[in-house]
C-alpha cells in the first residue's frame, strides 16, 4: 500500500488520497480569498465522508493590493500568514511544496475551470446544477511542446496541467463533490476560479469552525500585541481578550471582551473612492465621524488601518494628531510582506474598544469576524462609515458564532 504512495485507512482499506487544489480570479484580494478558502474547506469535508483527500493550500502572491516595490511577493506559503496546525484541526491541509514532494513532480492531473452558465440564470426557482460545457472565456492556459498545459500556477513556472476543461456551476461548493468522486480518476484536481462556488452553509457550524481555524501566524500576532502594549496601552489581561492557542478550546460569550482604550478604524480609499463613492466619506467627513466616536466613547487614541496614498495619510495626520498607525520599517515589510502587515493591522483593529469599518470591504468583514471570535459586543463591532450623501446609512448585520 505504502509503495504505491497510498495509505491504509480504517474501514476503507488501501486508498490513495486525492489532492484538491484551487485558485481564484487574479484581481481578487487577500480577504476575499480567505472567504473562498472557507467554501473549498466545506467541499473537502464532503469529500472526506467518502474518500481520503487533502487540501493543497494555494501559495500567495501577485495580488493587486500588494504594491510595495522591490519585495519578492510570489510563491508565499500559508505558514507566513496562518498557523498550519490550527488549520489542520479542521481539515487536512498541506503546502504546495509538500504536494510537489508527495505527488512525484510538478503535474496536476486535472484542471477544472469553473464558470457561470452561458445562458445565465433565469428568474424563478433556484436550481443547483453543474455541467461540463465549452469554455466561455479564453483559457488562461496554453499547451507546451509536450502537449502539457502551462499557466500561472501561483508562480511555479515548472508546474503543468495534464488536462484542462470547463465546468459551468450554479450552486454551493459541495456540488462539485460527485464530479471528483465519480466522474474523474484524477488523483490531483485543481478548481480554477473557485470564487464561483457559493457557501454550503454560510454562518453555520462548519463555516465558523473553518473561520476560527484560520488563526493568524503567531509571529504576526506577537508583533501586533507588542504594538498594542507600547503605543495603545492595550494588553489581553486589561482588555479581557485572553487568547487560547487552541481554537477548539476557545469559547467566549459575546460582550466579555472590553478591548483596548482606543478606537479602531478601517478607512478604505484608492479604488473605493470611485468604485463605491456613495459609501465612502471624504477625508474631512471621516475625521468628523472619528472625532465624534472618540468623544462618545471617551477614547484619546485612534488606530487607523488604511490604504490611503501618502498625500492622504499626511493630511490625516494634520487633521487627526491623535492618530496611530502601524508603519513598518523596510526590514519589517520585507520580512512580513504586505499580507503580513495587513494581518497586523486587522489584529490591532480587532482588539479596539470600538471599531468602525468601510462598507462592503472584505478587510472590514474579516475584522468583524475576528472581534466576534474574541467575544466583543456586536454593537462595538458592526459599524461602518457612511457616504456623505447617504440618506439611509444602514449598518452591517451581525451573526452569532455557532460552536
Short mmCIF file of C-alpha atoms in Angstrom, two decimals:
data_model
loop_
_atom_site.label_atom_id
_atom_site.label_comp_id
_atom_site.label_asym_id
_atom_site.label_seq_id
_atom_site.Cartn_x
_atom_site.Cartn_y
_atom_site.Cartn_z
CA UNK A 1 0.00 0.00 0.00
CA UNK A 2 2.71 2.48 1.01
CA UNK A 3 4.82 1.55 -2.01
CA UNK A 4 2.06 2.87 -4.24
CA UNK A 5 2.06 6.21 -2.46
CA UNK A 6 -1.13 5.34 -0.64
CA UNK A 7 -2.16 4.70 2.93
CA UNK A 8 -4.26 2.17 4.80
CA UNK A 9 -7.31 3.87 6.27
CA UNK A 10 -9.54 2.40 8.94
CA UNK A 11 -12.58 0.84 7.33
CA UNK A 12 -11.58 1.95 3.85
CA UNK A 13 -8.68 -0.37 3.06
CA UNK A 14 -5.79 0.80 0.92
CA UNK A 15 -6.65 4.17 -0.53
CA UNK A 16 -4.61 6.76 -2.41
CA UNK A 17 -5.59 10.12 -1.07
CA UNK A 18 -6.67 12.74 -3.54
CA UNK A 19 -5.16 16.20 -3.73
CA UNK A 20 -7.60 19.10 -4.07
CA UNK A 21 -6.09 22.35 -5.33
CA UNK A 22 -7.79 25.63 -6.21
CA UNK A 23 -7.18 29.16 -7.40
CA UNK A 24 -9.13 32.41 -7.60
CA UNK A 25 -9.63 35.11 -10.21
CA UNK A 26 -6.34 37.10 -10.22
CA UNK A 27 -7.85 40.55 -9.40
CA UNK A 28 -9.46 39.26 -6.18
CA UNK A 29 -7.82 40.45 -2.97
CA UNK A 30 -6.37 38.78 0.11
CA UNK A 31 -9.52 38.87 2.24
CA UNK A 32 -11.92 37.61 -0.44
CA UNK A 33 -9.51 34.72 -0.97
CA UNK A 34 -9.78 33.89 2.72
CA UNK A 35 -13.53 33.61 2.24
CA UNK A 36 -13.09 31.28 -0.75
CA UNK A 37 -10.92 29.05 1.44
CA UNK A 38 -13.93 28.56 3.73
CA UNK A 39 -16.06 27.46 0.77
CA UNK A 40 -13.44 24.99 -0.51
CA UNK A 41 -12.92 23.63 3.01
CA UNK A 42 -16.63 22.78 3.08
CA UNK A 43 -16.22 20.84 -0.18
CA UNK A 44 -13.26 18.94 1.28
CA UNK A 45 -15.34 17.92 4.30
CA UNK A 46 -17.93 16.47 1.92
CA UNK A 47 -15.24 14.54 0.03
CA UNK A 48 -13.80 13.15 3.27
CA UNK A 49 -17.09 11.42 4.02
CA UNK A 50 -16.36 9.04 1.12
CA UNK A 51 -12.63 9.13 0.37
CA UNK A 52 -9.29 10.35 1.66
CA UNK A 53 -8.49 13.84 0.36
CA UNK A 54 -6.20 16.66 1.39
CA UNK A 55 -6.44 20.34 0.51
CA UNK A 56 -3.34 21.81 -1.09
CA UNK A 57 -3.05 25.43 0.01
CA UNK A 58 -2.55 27.78 -2.98
CA UNK A 59 0.61 29.87 -2.50
CA UNK A 60 0.08 33.60 -2.11
CA UNK A 61 1.41 36.24 -4.43
CA UNK A 62 0.98 38.92 -7.06
CA UNK A 63 -2.16 40.44 -5.55
CA UNK A 64 -3.43 43.86 -6.62
CA UNK A 65 -3.10 45.47 -3.18
CA UNK A 66 0.41 44.15 -2.58
CA UNK A 67 2.17 47.01 -4.32
CA UNK A 68 5.29 47.51 -2.20
CA UNK A 69 8.17 47.85 -4.67
CA UNK A 70 11.31 45.73 -4.70
CA UNK A 71 9.87 43.00 -2.47
CA UNK A 72 9.54 39.44 -3.71
CA UNK A 73 5.91 38.51 -3.07
CA UNK A 74 5.35 35.35 -5.07
CA UNK A 75 5.15 31.67 -4.02
CA UNK A 76 4.46 32.65 -0.41
CA UNK A 77 3.40 29.67 1.74
CA UNK A 78 0.37 29.89 4.01
CA UNK A 79 2.57 29.43 7.09
CA UNK A 80 3.80 33.00 6.55
CA UNK A 81 0.33 34.27 7.42
CA UNK A 82 -1.59 31.47 9.17
CA UNK A 83 -0.97 28.74 11.73
CA UNK A 84 -0.98 25.42 9.86
CA UNK A 85 -1.56 23.17 12.91
CA UNK A 86 -4.72 25.20 13.60
CA UNK A 87 -5.94 24.73 10.03
CA UNK A 88 -5.28 21.00 10.30
CA UNK A 89 -7.54 20.72 13.33
CA UNK A 90 -10.42 21.48 10.97
CA UNK A 91 -9.43 19.78 7.69
CA UNK A 92 -6.23 18.13 6.40
CA UNK A 93 -4.12 20.70 4.55
CA UNK A 94 -0.61 20.79 3.12
CA UNK A 95 1.53 23.45 1.48
CA UNK A 96 2.12 23.32 -2.26
CA UNK A 97 5.79 22.42 -1.76
CA UNK A 98 4.71 19.30 0.15
CA UNK A 99 2.35 18.40 -2.67
CA UNK A 100 5.26 18.55 -5.11
CA UNK A 101 7.25 16.18 -2.90
CA UNK A 102 4.41 13.72 -2.38
CA UNK A 103 2.99 13.66 -5.89
CA UNK A 104 6.30 12.98 -7.56
CA UNK A 105 6.52 16.03 -9.76
CA UNK A 106 5.04 19.39 -10.80
CA UNK A 107 1.99 17.92 -12.52
CA UNK A 108 -1.71 18.38 -11.81
CA UNK A 109 -3.81 15.62 -13.34
CA UNK A 110 -6.97 17.62 -13.99
CA UNK A 111 -7.74 21.34 -14.01
CA UNK A 112 -11.40 22.34 -13.99
CA UNK A 113 -12.07 25.99 -14.82
CA UNK A 114 -15.31 26.96 -13.09
CA UNK A 115 -17.62 29.33 -14.93
CA UNK A 116 -21.21 30.51 -14.97
CA UNK A 117 -23.77 29.21 -17.45
CA UNK A 118 -23.62 30.96 -20.82
CA UNK A 119 -27.39 31.40 -20.81
CA UNK A 120 -27.31 32.91 -17.32
CA UNK A 121 -29.85 32.33 -14.57
CA UNK A 122 -33.49 32.88 -15.34
CA UNK A 123 -35.73 34.18 -12.61
CA UNK A 124 -37.75 31.53 -10.89
CA UNK A 125 -36.91 28.51 -8.77
CA UNK A 126 -33.25 28.39 -7.80
CA UNK A 127 -31.61 25.23 -9.09
CA UNK A 128 -28.18 23.92 -8.18
CA UNK A 129 -26.52 22.35 -11.19
CA UNK A 130 -23.19 21.55 -12.75
CA UNK A 131 -22.29 20.54 -16.31
CA UNK A 132 -19.15 20.17 -18.37
CA UNK A 133 -19.50 22.85 -21.04
CA UNK A 134 -17.37 24.58 -23.69
CA UNK A 135 -15.25 27.31 -22.15
CA UNK A 136 -16.94 30.71 -22.36
CA UNK A 137 -13.82 32.84 -21.97
CA UNK A 138 -10.42 32.29 -23.49
CA UNK A 139 -8.44 29.85 -21.36
CA UNK A 140 -5.55 31.25 -19.36
CA UNK A 141 -3.66 28.07 -20.19
CA UNK A 142 -1.62 27.16 -23.26
CA UNK A 143 -0.07 23.89 -24.41
CA UNK A 144 3.69 23.44 -24.45
CA UNK A 145 5.63 21.29 -26.90
CA UNK A 146 4.82 18.18 -24.84
CA UNK A 147 1.07 18.89 -25.00
CA UNK A 148 1.02 19.81 -21.30
CA UNK A 149 -0.82 22.93 -20.13
CA UNK A 150 1.14 25.91 -18.87
CA UNK A 151 -0.49 28.55 -16.68
CA UNK A 152 0.06 30.91 -13.76
CA UNK A 153 0.07 28.13 -11.12
CA UNK A 154 0.96 30.54 -8.30
CA UNK A 155 4.31 31.46 -9.84
CA UNK A 156 5.58 27.89 -10.15
CA UNK A 157 6.67 28.04 -13.78
CA UNK A 158 7.58 24.35 -13.87
CA UNK A 159 4.05 23.22 -12.95
CA UNK A 160 1.92 21.74 -15.73
CA UNK A 161 -1.67 20.60 -16.06
CA UNK A 162 -2.26 17.32 -17.86
CA UNK A 163 -5.89 18.07 -18.74
CA UNK A 164 -7.94 21.27 -18.70
CA UNK A 165 -11.71 21.55 -19.14
CA UNK A 166 -14.52 23.89 -18.10
CA UNK A 167 -17.41 23.28 -15.74
CA UNK A 168 -20.45 25.53 -15.61
CA UNK A 169 -21.61 25.69 -12.00
CA UNK A 170 -24.54 27.19 -10.18
CA UNK A 171 -24.64 26.30 -6.53
CA UNK A 172 -22.73 25.65 -3.33
CA UNK A 173 -19.22 24.27 -3.09
CA UNK A 174 -20.18 20.65 -2.42
CA UNK A 175 -21.97 20.42 -5.77
CA UNK A 176 -18.51 19.61 -7.15
CA UNK A 177 -18.13 16.51 -4.94
CA UNK A 178 -19.86 13.97 -7.27
CA UNK A 179 -17.60 15.07 -10.12
CA UNK A 180 -14.48 14.46 -8.05
CA UNK A 181 -15.73 11.20 -6.56
CA UNK A 182 -17.33 9.57 -9.61
CA UNK A 183 -16.56 11.38 -12.85
CA UNK A 184 -12.78 11.53 -12.72
CA UNK A 185 -9.97 9.16 -11.86
CA UNK A 186 -7.51 12.03 -11.42
CA UNK A 187 -5.54 11.88 -8.20
CA UNK A 188 -4.86 15.63 -8.19
CA UNK A 189 -7.60 18.06 -9.21
CA UNK A 190 -7.43 21.82 -9.35
CA UNK A 191 -10.51 24.06 -9.32
CA UNK A 192 -9.69 27.33 -11.02
CA UNK A 193 -11.97 30.35 -10.44
CA UNK A 194 -13.20 28.76 -7.21
CA UNK A 195 -14.89 32.02 -6.22
CA UNK A 196 -17.76 30.89 -8.47
CA UNK A 197 -18.78 28.41 -5.77
CA UNK A 198 -21.15 29.53 -3.03
CA UNK A 199 -21.01 28.72 0.68
CA UNK A 200 -22.61 25.43 1.69
CA UNK A 201 -23.91 26.80 4.98
CA UNK A 202 -22.98 30.45 5.41
CA UNK A 203 -22.77 31.36 9.09
CA UNK A 204 -23.40 27.79 10.25
CA UNK A 205 -21.27 25.50 12.41
CA UNK A 206 -19.00 24.34 9.58
CA UNK A 207 -18.50 27.93 8.45
CA UNK A 208 -17.42 29.09 11.89
CA UNK A 209 -15.24 26.05 12.58
CA UNK A 210 -13.30 26.79 9.41
CA UNK A 211 -13.18 30.52 10.10
CA UNK A 212 -11.99 30.02 13.68
CA UNK A 213 -9.31 27.60 12.47
CA UNK A 214 -7.80 30.38 10.35
CA UNK A 215 -5.58 31.50 13.21
CA UNK A 216 -3.06 34.16 12.26
CA UNK A 217 0.60 33.10 12.37
CA UNK A 218 1.94 33.63 15.88
CA UNK A 219 4.85 35.86 14.82
CA UNK A 220 2.35 38.35 13.35
CA UNK A 221 0.13 38.28 16.44
CA UNK A 222 3.18 38.91 18.63
CA UNK A 223 4.09 41.99 16.60
CA UNK A 224 0.52 43.30 16.84
CA UNK A 225 0.36 42.62 20.59
CA UNK A 226 3.64 44.43 21.21
CA UNK A 227 2.43 47.43 19.22
CA UNK A 228 -0.80 47.49 21.25
CA UNK A 229 1.13 47.38 24.51
CA UNK A 230 3.69 50.02 23.52
CA UNK A 231 1.54 52.60 21.74
CA UNK A 232 -2.07 51.94 22.75
CA UNK A 233 -1.81 50.82 26.40
CA UNK A 234 -3.58 47.62 25.43
CA UNK A 235 -2.93 44.13 26.83
CA UNK A 236 -5.01 40.95 26.80
CA UNK A 237 -5.32 40.98 30.58
CA UNK A 238 -6.59 44.54 30.79
CA UNK A 239 -8.73 44.22 27.67
CA UNK A 240 -10.25 40.84 28.65
CA UNK A 241 -9.20 39.34 25.34
CA UNK A 242 -7.29 36.32 26.59
CA UNK A 243 -6.42 34.15 23.60
CA UNK A 244 -6.31 30.35 23.58
CA UNK A 245 -3.80 29.00 21.06
CA UNK A 246 -6.12 26.03 20.52
CA UNK A 247 -9.16 27.46 18.75
CA UNK A 248 -11.19 24.33 19.52
CA UNK A 249 -10.95 25.21 23.22
CA UNK A 250 -11.73 28.90 22.82
CA UNK A 251 -15.39 29.52 23.55
CA UNK A 252 -16.30 33.01 24.71
CA UNK A 253 -19.54 34.84 25.32
CA UNK A 254 -20.32 37.97 23.36
CA UNK A 255 -19.74 41.07 25.45
CA UNK A 256 -17.00 39.61 27.65
CA UNK A 257 -14.21 41.38 25.74
CA UNK A 258 -13.66 45.04 26.66
CA UNK A 259 -10.89 45.98 24.26
CA UNK A 260 -8.03 48.44 24.46
CA UNK A 261 -8.56 52.15 25.20
CA UNK A 262 -8.58 53.21 21.57
CA UNK A 263 -10.87 53.46 18.57
CA UNK A 264 -10.15 51.01 15.75
CA UNK A 265 -10.77 52.27 12.21
CA UNK A 266 -10.52 50.75 8.75
CA UNK A 267 -10.68 53.54 6.21
CA UNK A 268 -10.62 52.19 2.67
CA UNK A 269 -9.53 54.61 -0.05
CA UNK A 270 -7.91 54.09 -3.51
CA UNK A 271 -10.30 52.20 -5.82
CA UNK A 272 -13.19 52.57 -3.32
CA UNK A 273 -13.21 56.33 -3.85
CA UNK A 274 -14.62 55.83 -7.34
CA UNK A 275 -15.87 52.24 -7.17
CA UNK A 276 -18.03 52.83 -4.06
CA UNK A 277 -18.21 56.61 -3.99
CA UNK A 278 -21.69 56.60 -2.44
CA UNK A 279 -20.44 54.63 0.58
CA UNK A 280 -17.09 56.34 1.25
CA UNK A 281 -16.77 59.67 3.05
CA UNK A 282 -14.26 62.38 2.26
CA UNK A 283 -11.21 62.60 4.50
CA UNK A 284 -12.80 65.53 6.34
CA UNK A 285 -16.04 63.57 6.69
CA UNK A 286 -14.16 60.56 8.06
CA UNK A 287 -12.26 62.69 10.58
CA UNK A 288 -15.50 64.29 11.73
CA UNK A 289 -17.00 60.83 12.36
CA UNK A 290 -13.85 59.59 14.10
CA UNK A 291 -13.80 62.57 16.46
CA UNK A 292 -17.48 62.03 17.24
CA UNK A 293 -16.85 58.38 18.13
CA UNK A 294 -13.78 59.19 20.23
CA UNK A 295 -15.78 61.73 22.21
CA UNK A 296 -18.76 59.42 22.62
CA UNK A 297 -16.66 56.53 23.91
CA UNK A 298 -14.17 58.71 25.81
CA UNK A 299 -11.13 57.50 23.84
CA UNK A 300 -7.96 59.52 23.36
CA UNK A 301 -6.31 57.39 20.68
CA UNK A 302 -7.43 56.08 17.30
CA UNK A 303 -5.68 53.33 15.37
CA UNK A 304 -6.24 53.61 11.62
CA UNK A 305 -5.70 50.89 9.04
CA UNK A 306 -5.90 52.40 5.58
CA UNK A 307 -4.70 52.01 2.01
CA UNK A 308 -4.67 55.77 1.52
CA UNK A 309 -1.90 57.25 -0.60
CA UNK A 310 0.94 59.15 1.08
CA UNK A 311 -0.62 62.57 0.47
CA UNK A 312 -3.85 61.47 2.14
CA UNK A 313 -2.13 59.93 5.17
CA UNK A 314 -0.17 63.16 5.64
CA UNK A 315 -3.45 65.07 5.52
CA UNK A 316 -4.94 62.67 8.09
CA UNK A 317 -2.03 63.29 10.45
CA UNK A 318 -2.65 67.03 10.27
CA UNK A 319 -6.38 66.70 10.82
CA UNK A 320 -6.08 63.98 13.45
CA UNK A 321 -2.90 64.25 15.57
CA UNK A 322 -4.23 61.50 17.86
CA UNK A 323 -3.95 59.02 15.02
CA UNK A 324 -1.71 55.97 15.45
CA UNK A 325 -0.70 53.69 12.58
CA UNK A 326 1.49 50.62 12.22
CA UNK A 327 4.18 51.88 9.87
CA UNK A 328 6.67 49.07 9.22
CA UNK A 329 10.35 49.60 8.65
CA UNK A 330 11.79 48.35 5.36
CA UNK A 331 13.13 45.29 7.16
CA UNK A 332 9.72 44.54 8.68
CA UNK A 333 7.98 44.97 5.34
CA UNK A 334 10.43 42.64 3.65
CA UNK A 335 10.01 40.09 6.44
CA UNK A 336 6.22 40.19 6.91
CA UNK A 337 5.29 41.31 3.38
CA UNK A 338 2.15 43.26 2.52
CA UNK A 339 -0.09 40.37 3.56
CA UNK A 340 1.52 40.19 6.99
CA UNK A 341 1.22 43.95 7.50
CA UNK A 342 -2.48 43.72 6.63
CA UNK A 343 -2.92 40.98 9.23
CA UNK A 344 -1.13 43.03 11.89
CA UNK A 345 -3.47 45.95 11.10
CA UNK A 346 -6.50 43.67 11.39
CA UNK A 347 -5.28 42.16 14.64
CA UNK A 348 -4.85 45.60 16.22
CA UNK A 349 -8.27 46.77 14.97
CA UNK A 350 -9.81 43.57 16.32
CA UNK A 351 -8.72 44.48 19.87
CA UNK A 352 -10.06 48.06 19.91
CA UNK A 353 -12.70 49.20 22.40
CA UNK A 354 -14.87 50.17 19.43
CA UNK A 355 -14.45 49.52 15.71
CA UNK A 356 -15.83 51.15 12.59
CA UNK A 357 -15.00 49.99 9.08
CA UNK A 358 -15.74 50.59 5.41
CA UNK A 359 -18.91 49.42 3.68
CA UNK A 360 -18.67 46.24 1.56
CA UNK A 361 -14.94 45.89 2.30
CA UNK A 362 -13.81 42.31 2.91
CA UNK A 363 -10.96 43.73 5.03
CA UNK A 364 -13.58 45.12 7.43
CA UNK A 365 -15.63 41.92 7.22
CA UNK A 366 -12.69 39.86 8.44
CA UNK A 367 -12.21 42.24 11.39
CA UNK A 368 -15.90 41.82 12.25
CA UNK A 369 -15.38 38.05 12.40
CA UNK A 370 -12.20 38.33 14.44
CA UNK A 371 -13.92 40.50 17.01
CA UNK A 372 -16.83 38.07 17.15
CA UNK A 373 -14.36 35.26 17.90
CA UNK A 374 -12.70 37.35 20.63
CA UNK A 375 -16.05 37.98 22.33
CA UNK A 376 -16.80 41.65 21.62
CA UNK A 377 -20.29 43.08 21.86
CA UNK A 378 -21.71 43.32 18.32
CA UNK A 379 -22.62 46.96 18.99
CA UNK A 380 -18.92 47.78 19.24
CA UNK A 381 -18.08 45.77 16.11
CA UNK A 382 -20.63 46.05 13.28
CA UNK A 383 -20.22 49.70 12.38
CA UNK A 384 -19.18 51.49 9.20
CA UNK A 385 -18.53 54.91 7.73
CA UNK A 386 -21.35 56.39 5.70
CA UNK A 387 -21.20 58.27 2.44
CA UNK A 388 -21.88 61.94 2.98
CA UNK A 389 -24.89 61.82 0.65
CA UNK A 390 -26.38 58.62 2.09
CA UNK A 391 -29.89 59.15 3.35
CA UNK A 392 -30.24 55.74 4.95
CA UNK A 393 -26.91 54.66 6.39
CA UNK A 394 -27.60 51.00 7.06
CA UNK A 395 -25.07 49.36 9.35
CA UNK A 396 -23.66 45.82 8.86
CA UNK A 397 -25.68 42.88 10.09
CA UNK A 398 -24.05 40.71 12.74
CA UNK A 399 -24.35 36.98 13.20
CA UNK A 400 -23.70 34.63 16.06
CA UNK A 401 -20.91 32.09 16.23
CA UNK A 402 -22.22 28.53 16.26
CA UNK A 403 -19.97 26.24 18.31
#
